[in-house]
PDB file of C-alpha atoms in Angstrom:
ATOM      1  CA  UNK U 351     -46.515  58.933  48.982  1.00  0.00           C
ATOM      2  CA  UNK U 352     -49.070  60.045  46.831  1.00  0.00           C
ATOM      3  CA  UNK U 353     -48.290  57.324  44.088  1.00  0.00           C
ATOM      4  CA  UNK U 354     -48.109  54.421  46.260  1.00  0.00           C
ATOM      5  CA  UNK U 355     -51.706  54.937  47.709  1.00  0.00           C
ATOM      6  CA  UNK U 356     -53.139  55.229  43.643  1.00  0.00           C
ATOM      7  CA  UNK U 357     -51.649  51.938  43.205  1.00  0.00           C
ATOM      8  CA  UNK U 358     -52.838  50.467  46.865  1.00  0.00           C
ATOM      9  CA  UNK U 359     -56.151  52.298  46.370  1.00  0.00           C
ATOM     10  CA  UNK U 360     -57.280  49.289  43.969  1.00  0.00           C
ATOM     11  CA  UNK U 361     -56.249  46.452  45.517  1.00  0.00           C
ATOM     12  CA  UNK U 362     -59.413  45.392  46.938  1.00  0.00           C
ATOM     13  CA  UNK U 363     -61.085  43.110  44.184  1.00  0.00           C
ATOM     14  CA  UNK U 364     -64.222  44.373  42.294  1.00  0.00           C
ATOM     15  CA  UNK U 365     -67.436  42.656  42.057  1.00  0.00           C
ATOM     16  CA  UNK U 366     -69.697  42.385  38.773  1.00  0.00           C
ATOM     17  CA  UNK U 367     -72.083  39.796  39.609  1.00  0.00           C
ATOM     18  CA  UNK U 368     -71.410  36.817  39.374  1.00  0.00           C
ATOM     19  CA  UNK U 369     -67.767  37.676  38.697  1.00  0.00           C
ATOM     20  CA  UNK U 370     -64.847  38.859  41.396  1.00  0.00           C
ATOM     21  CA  UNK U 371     -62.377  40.554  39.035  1.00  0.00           C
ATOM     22  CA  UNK U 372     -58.932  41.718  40.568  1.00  0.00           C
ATOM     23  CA  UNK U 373     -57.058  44.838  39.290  1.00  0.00           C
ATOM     24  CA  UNK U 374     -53.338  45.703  39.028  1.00  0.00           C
ATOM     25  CA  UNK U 375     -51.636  49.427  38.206  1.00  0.00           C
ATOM     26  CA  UNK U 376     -48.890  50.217  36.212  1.00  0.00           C
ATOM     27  CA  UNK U 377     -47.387  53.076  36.461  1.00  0.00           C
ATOM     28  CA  UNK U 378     -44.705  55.135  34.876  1.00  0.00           C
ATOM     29  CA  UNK U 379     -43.540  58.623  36.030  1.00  0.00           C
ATOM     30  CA  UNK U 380     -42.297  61.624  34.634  1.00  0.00           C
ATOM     31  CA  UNK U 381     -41.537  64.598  35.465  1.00  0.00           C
ATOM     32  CA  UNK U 382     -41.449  68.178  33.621  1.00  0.00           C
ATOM     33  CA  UNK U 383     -38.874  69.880  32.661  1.00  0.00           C
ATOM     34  CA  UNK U 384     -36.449  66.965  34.401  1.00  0.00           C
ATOM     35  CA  UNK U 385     -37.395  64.053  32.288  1.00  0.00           C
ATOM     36  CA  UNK U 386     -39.015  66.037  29.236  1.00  0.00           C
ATOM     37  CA  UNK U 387     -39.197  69.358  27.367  1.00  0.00           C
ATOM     38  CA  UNK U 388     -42.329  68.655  25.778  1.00  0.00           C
ATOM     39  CA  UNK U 389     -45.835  66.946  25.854  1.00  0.00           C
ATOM     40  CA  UNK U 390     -44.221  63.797  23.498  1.00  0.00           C
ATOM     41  CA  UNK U 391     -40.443  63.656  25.177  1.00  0.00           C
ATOM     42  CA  UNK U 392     -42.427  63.351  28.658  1.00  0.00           C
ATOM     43  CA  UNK U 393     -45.509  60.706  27.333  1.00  0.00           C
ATOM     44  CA  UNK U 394     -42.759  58.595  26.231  1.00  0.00           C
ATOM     45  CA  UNK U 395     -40.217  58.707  28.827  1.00  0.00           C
ATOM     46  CA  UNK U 396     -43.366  57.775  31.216  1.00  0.00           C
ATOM     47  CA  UNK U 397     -44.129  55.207  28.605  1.00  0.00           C
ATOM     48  CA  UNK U 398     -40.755  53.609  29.439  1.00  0.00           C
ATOM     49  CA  UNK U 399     -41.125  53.741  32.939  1.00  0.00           C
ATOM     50  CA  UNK U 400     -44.349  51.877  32.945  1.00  0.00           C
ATOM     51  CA  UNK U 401     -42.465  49.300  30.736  1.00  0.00           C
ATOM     52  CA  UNK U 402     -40.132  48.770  32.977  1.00  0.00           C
ATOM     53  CA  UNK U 403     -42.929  48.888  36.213  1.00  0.00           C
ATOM     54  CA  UNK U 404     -44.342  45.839  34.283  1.00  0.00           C
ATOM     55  CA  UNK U 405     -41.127  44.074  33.735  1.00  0.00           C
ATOM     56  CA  UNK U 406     -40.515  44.165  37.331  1.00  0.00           C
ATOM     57  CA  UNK U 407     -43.446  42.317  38.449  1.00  0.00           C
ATOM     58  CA  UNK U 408     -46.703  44.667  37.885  1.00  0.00           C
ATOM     59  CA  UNK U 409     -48.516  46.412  40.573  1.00  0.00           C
ATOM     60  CA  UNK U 410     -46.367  48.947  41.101  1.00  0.00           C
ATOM     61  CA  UNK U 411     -44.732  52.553  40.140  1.00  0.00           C
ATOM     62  CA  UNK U 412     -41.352  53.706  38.790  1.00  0.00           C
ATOM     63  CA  UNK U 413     -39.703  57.113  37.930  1.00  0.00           C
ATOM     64  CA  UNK U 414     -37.992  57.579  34.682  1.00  0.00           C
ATOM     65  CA  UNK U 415     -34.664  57.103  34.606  1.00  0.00           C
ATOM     66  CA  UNK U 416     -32.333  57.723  31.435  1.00  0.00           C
ATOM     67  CA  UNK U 417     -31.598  54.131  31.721  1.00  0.00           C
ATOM     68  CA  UNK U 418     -34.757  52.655  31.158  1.00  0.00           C
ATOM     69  CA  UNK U 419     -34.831  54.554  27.224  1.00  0.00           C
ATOM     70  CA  UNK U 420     -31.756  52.276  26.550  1.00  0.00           C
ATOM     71  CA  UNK U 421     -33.734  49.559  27.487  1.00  0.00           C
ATOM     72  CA  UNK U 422     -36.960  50.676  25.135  1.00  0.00           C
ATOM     73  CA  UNK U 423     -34.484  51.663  22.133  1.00  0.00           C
ATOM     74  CA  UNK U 424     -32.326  48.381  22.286  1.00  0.00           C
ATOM     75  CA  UNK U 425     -35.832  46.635  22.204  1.00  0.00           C
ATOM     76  CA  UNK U 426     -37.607  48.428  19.291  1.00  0.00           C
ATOM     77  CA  UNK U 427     -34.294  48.049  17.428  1.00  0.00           C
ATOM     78  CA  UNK U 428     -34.455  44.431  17.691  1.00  0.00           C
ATOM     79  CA  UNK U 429     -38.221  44.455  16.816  1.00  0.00           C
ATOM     80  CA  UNK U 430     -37.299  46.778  13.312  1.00  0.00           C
ATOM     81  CA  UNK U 431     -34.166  44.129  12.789  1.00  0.00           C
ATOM     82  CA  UNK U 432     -36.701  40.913  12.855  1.00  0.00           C
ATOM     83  CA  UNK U 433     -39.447  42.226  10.852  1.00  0.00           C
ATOM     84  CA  UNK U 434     -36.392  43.464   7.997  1.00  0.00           C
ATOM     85  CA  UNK U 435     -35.585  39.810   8.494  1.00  0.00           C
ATOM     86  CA  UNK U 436     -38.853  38.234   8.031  1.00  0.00           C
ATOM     87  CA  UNK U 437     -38.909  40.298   4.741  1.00  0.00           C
ATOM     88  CA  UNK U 438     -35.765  39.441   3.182  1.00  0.00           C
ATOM     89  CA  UNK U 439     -36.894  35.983   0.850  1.00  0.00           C
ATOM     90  CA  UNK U 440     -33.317  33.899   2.591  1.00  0.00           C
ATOM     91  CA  UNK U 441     -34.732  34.221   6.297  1.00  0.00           C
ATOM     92  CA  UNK U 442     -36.404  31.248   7.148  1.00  0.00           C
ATOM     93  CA  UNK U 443     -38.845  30.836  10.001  1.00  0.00           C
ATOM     94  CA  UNK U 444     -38.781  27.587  11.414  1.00  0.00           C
ATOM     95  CA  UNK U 445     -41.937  25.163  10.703  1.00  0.00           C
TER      96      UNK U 445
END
């Protein structure tokens, strides 16, 4: 598979004297017209692929899956509801 030998192809640590510096990949997949209609629907859906490649331990490569946007939207939710409750003057962060 063409995906798994991007991700294996850096591996090998680099070297910029005097440093060794060691690499991981990413990588979210998807595909047109399947997972996307457009340029945006398809950046994003890859987006949350990726996501969810680096929730499950780096180095790696996942397809999009419907699922995984569930995942995204349930989290950016829950991002929008803390910041409205950071700006409401009764929430109280804890010293």
């Amino acid at each position: 598979m063409r995906e798994s030998a991007l991700v294996h192809s850096i591996d090998a640590p680099f070297t910029i004297d005097p440093y060794e510096l060691v690499v991981t990949l990413s990588v979210g997949i998807a595909l047109y017209p399947l997972d996307g209609k457009n340029e945006r629907e398809l950046m994003f859906n890859a987006d949350a692929a990726m996501y969810h490649t680096k929730h499950t331990g780096r180095n790696g490569y996942h397809f999009f899956q419907p699922s995984m946007n569930m995942l995204a939207q349930t989290q950016l939710q829950l991002m929008n509801d803390l910041w409205l409750a950071l700006e409401r003057p009764k929430f109280q962060a804890p010293a």
